[in-house]
Amino acid sequence: MTGTAGLIRLVLRRDRIIMPLWVLVLGILPYVYVTGFETLFATASERIHYAQISAANAGFIGLYGPLHGDSLGELTVWRGGFLPVMIGLAALLMVIRHTRADEEAGRTELIRAGVVGRFAPLAAAVLATVLACTVMGVIVAVTLIGQGQPAEGSIALAVSYAVSGWFFAGVGAVTAQIADGGRQARVLAVLVLGVSYVLRMGGDISALGGGRLDWMSWLSPIGWVHRVFPFGADDWWPVALVVVTTLATVGASAYLLTRRDLGGGLLAGRLGPATAAASLRSPITLAWRLHRGLLFSWTAGFAALGLVFGGVSTSVAQLAEDSDSMSKIFTQLGGTDSVMDAYFASIAQTCAVIVACYAVQAALRIRDEEQTGHAEAVLSTVVSRWAWAAGHLIFALLGPAVALLAEGVVAGVVHGDPGPVVASALAQLPAVWVLAGVAMLLIGLVPKLAAAAWAVVAAAFLILIVGPLVQASQWVLDLSPFTHVPHLPGGDFTVVPLLTLTLIAAVLGGAGLIALRRRDLPV
């Protein structure tokens, strides 16, 4: 453990941009939900009616979790039911980035050459992640208490969020020892996260209908943190269960660390063929080989989102019919007079911001290939820098289109009218491309700050969910490219803003490619 404190400072310095972003954004979301519900419901009867309908809807339960009360705090807990998944994702990615990914990049070897204990890098990554999750929890508690919510419920919610991050930090630590590399470690950890969410969702939906599969929720750590019931029963024993399991995963990762060599995983990688197949002898086909797993995962995830969003559309219509304020807020968010059109317009915007994460992630693969030295092998051949980078950039542009198409088709089919829903989803693409262009520009001009592309996505996300609720000034809303996309279905379709956004994306991406060609690469 020698050197752990110094390595924690190193982790915090390297993550000085990304970590504060996800800690702050995820930490203030419950505050935003409380503000939104206060704005949404003018009377207690409207809030109770909303809670009664939401608690009986399988789609809502599947997406957010069970709803056990009608108070403002309980509605906030239910609406933030997806946050443990997002916190877990951030935590496991942070641990893998500072453990297995560092081994691939050769940084761990350099660190271990100094006066540093064998377990110090792993301990530093886990402790820094635990610290980040704890700070996020403090933000949740302080903001909710400051908003007048009960202190015990606010602290219970904050602790449930924090320990969910702790648990998946432990999962990331284990997969970092098992996998053959950082990419495989991420896939395994995200798979655990996805299975946990599916088990929670299946168990809660089964419990709603009195089925026999409600026990599935108890197989999921996400289901455990939902059983804390903040602002209601405030049961603390599920927190203890998560903490004990977290300690077990961290202990297992430390043991597995002793069973492998530096740079190697317990799952041995296979040697590839001596010569590449004909299908891999171009930059685009090589990029397809590298991006196809990510593309399939995002497409499947968005198809699942389409299934949920299409399934709850009937309940949304019922809510709007019974509540004028609900109808008003949906219309405000969607920008049209029809509640169903406004609902699908707001869903399209939400999915667009989410898929922008995929676009940025795919674009940043260029920087990742550069840092890991893989680009050196490719560029030592006849492949030009433009062709190499463009191969990855194509997937940053077309991948979101495939994912949005899957979401729109599934949601539209479930709703019963796929045409307008698909059109509203695909209309968001130019705004997504602008964010991918920003990422490409940062990679080309200031590669050390390429991760700042996530800040742009976070800003767009905040403007989308907070802006209409707090009635932000129009110039603030205009900072997001998603503000300028026509509100479809139901709104007026104009091609000018779409062409303008596409042109901006092309200029940003082109400038990034030119800058990449002119700057030094580690070859």
PDB file of N, CA and C in Angstrom, residues 167 218 224 236-246:
ATOM      1  N   PHE A 167     -20.312  -0.001  -4.820  1.00  0.00           N
ATOM      2  CA  PHE A 167     -20.408  -1.403  -5.242  1.00  0.00           C
ATOM      3  C   PHE A 167     -19.845  -1.597  -6.649  1.00  0.00           C
ATOM      4  N   TRP A 218     -34.025  -9.103  -5.601  1.00  0.00           N
ATOM      5  CA  TRP A 218     -33.072  -9.330  -4.512  1.00  0.00           C
ATOM      6  C   TRP A 218     -31.755  -9.903  -5.002  1.00  0.00           C
ATOM      7  N   TRP A 224     -31.352  -3.643  -4.272  1.00  0.00           N
ATOM      8  CA  TRP A 224     -31.101  -3.441  -2.843  1.00  0.00           C
ATOM      9  C   TRP A 224     -31.226  -1.967  -2.465  1.00  0.00           C
ATOM     10  N   TRP A 236     -32.330   0.946   6.609  1.00  0.00           N
ATOM     11  CA  TRP A 236     -30.888   1.108   6.396  1.00  0.00           C
ATOM     12  C   TRP A 236     -30.177  -0.222   6.159  1.00  0.00           C
ATOM     13  N   TRP A 237     -30.847  -1.349   6.447  1.00  0.00           N
ATOM     14  CA  TRP A 237     -30.113  -2.606   6.329  1.00  0.00           C
ATOM     15  C   TRP A 237     -29.714  -2.958   4.892  1.00  0.00           C
ATOM     16  N   PRO A 238     -30.475  -2.556   3.834  1.00  0.00           N
ATOM     17  CA  PRO A 238     -29.941  -2.814   2.488  1.00  0.00           C
ATOM     18  C   PRO A 238     -28.623  -2.086   2.231  1.00  0.00           C
ATOM     19  N   VAL A 239     -28.439  -0.919   2.881  1.00  0.00           N
ATOM     20  CA  VAL A 239     -27.157  -0.211   2.729  1.00  0.00           C
ATOM     21  C   VAL A 239     -26.025  -1.058   3.282  1.00  0.00           C
ATOM     22  N   ALA A 240     -26.276  -1.679   4.444  1.00  0.00           N
ATOM     23  CA  ALA A 240     -25.241  -2.541   5.030  1.00  0.00           C
ATOM     24  C   ALA A 240     -24.934  -3.715   4.105  1.00  0.00           C
ATOM     25  N   LEU A 241     -25.972  -4.259   3.454  1.00  0.00           N
ATOM     26  CA  LEU A 241     -25.764  -5.361   2.518  1.00  0.00           C
ATOM     27  C   LEU A 241     -24.879  -4.939   1.348  1.00  0.00           C
ATOM     28  N   VAL A 242     -25.122  -3.740   0.827  1.00  0.00           N
ATOM     29  CA  VAL A 242     -24.305  -3.244  -0.294  1.00  0.00           C
ATOM     30  C   VAL A 242     -22.871  -3.010   0.158  1.00  0.00           C
ATOM     31  N   VAL A 243     -22.698  -2.450   1.355  1.00  0.00           N
ATOM     32  CA  VAL A 243     -21.339  -2.165   1.842  1.00  0.00           C
ATOM     33  C   VAL A 243     -20.557  -3.464   2.037  1.00  0.00           C
ATOM     34  N   VAL A 244     -21.202  -4.468   2.627  1.00  0.00           N
ATOM     35  CA  VAL A 244     -20.516  -5.752   2.834  1.00  0.00           C
ATOM     36  C   VAL A 244     -20.124  -6.381   1.492  1.00  0.00           C
ATOM     37  N   THR A 245     -21.035  -6.328   0.542  1.00  0.00           N
ATOM     38  CA  THR A 245     -20.734  -6.892  -0.789  1.00  0.00           C
ATOM     39  C   THR A 245     -19.612  -6.115  -1.461  1.00  0.00           C
ATOM     40  N   THR A 246     -19.626  -4.801  -1.274  1.00  0.00           N
ATOM     41  CA  THR A 246     -18.547  -3.989  -1.854  1.00  0.00           C
ATOM     42  C   THR A 246     -17.194  -4.399  -1.282  1.00  0.00           C
TER      43      THR A 246
END
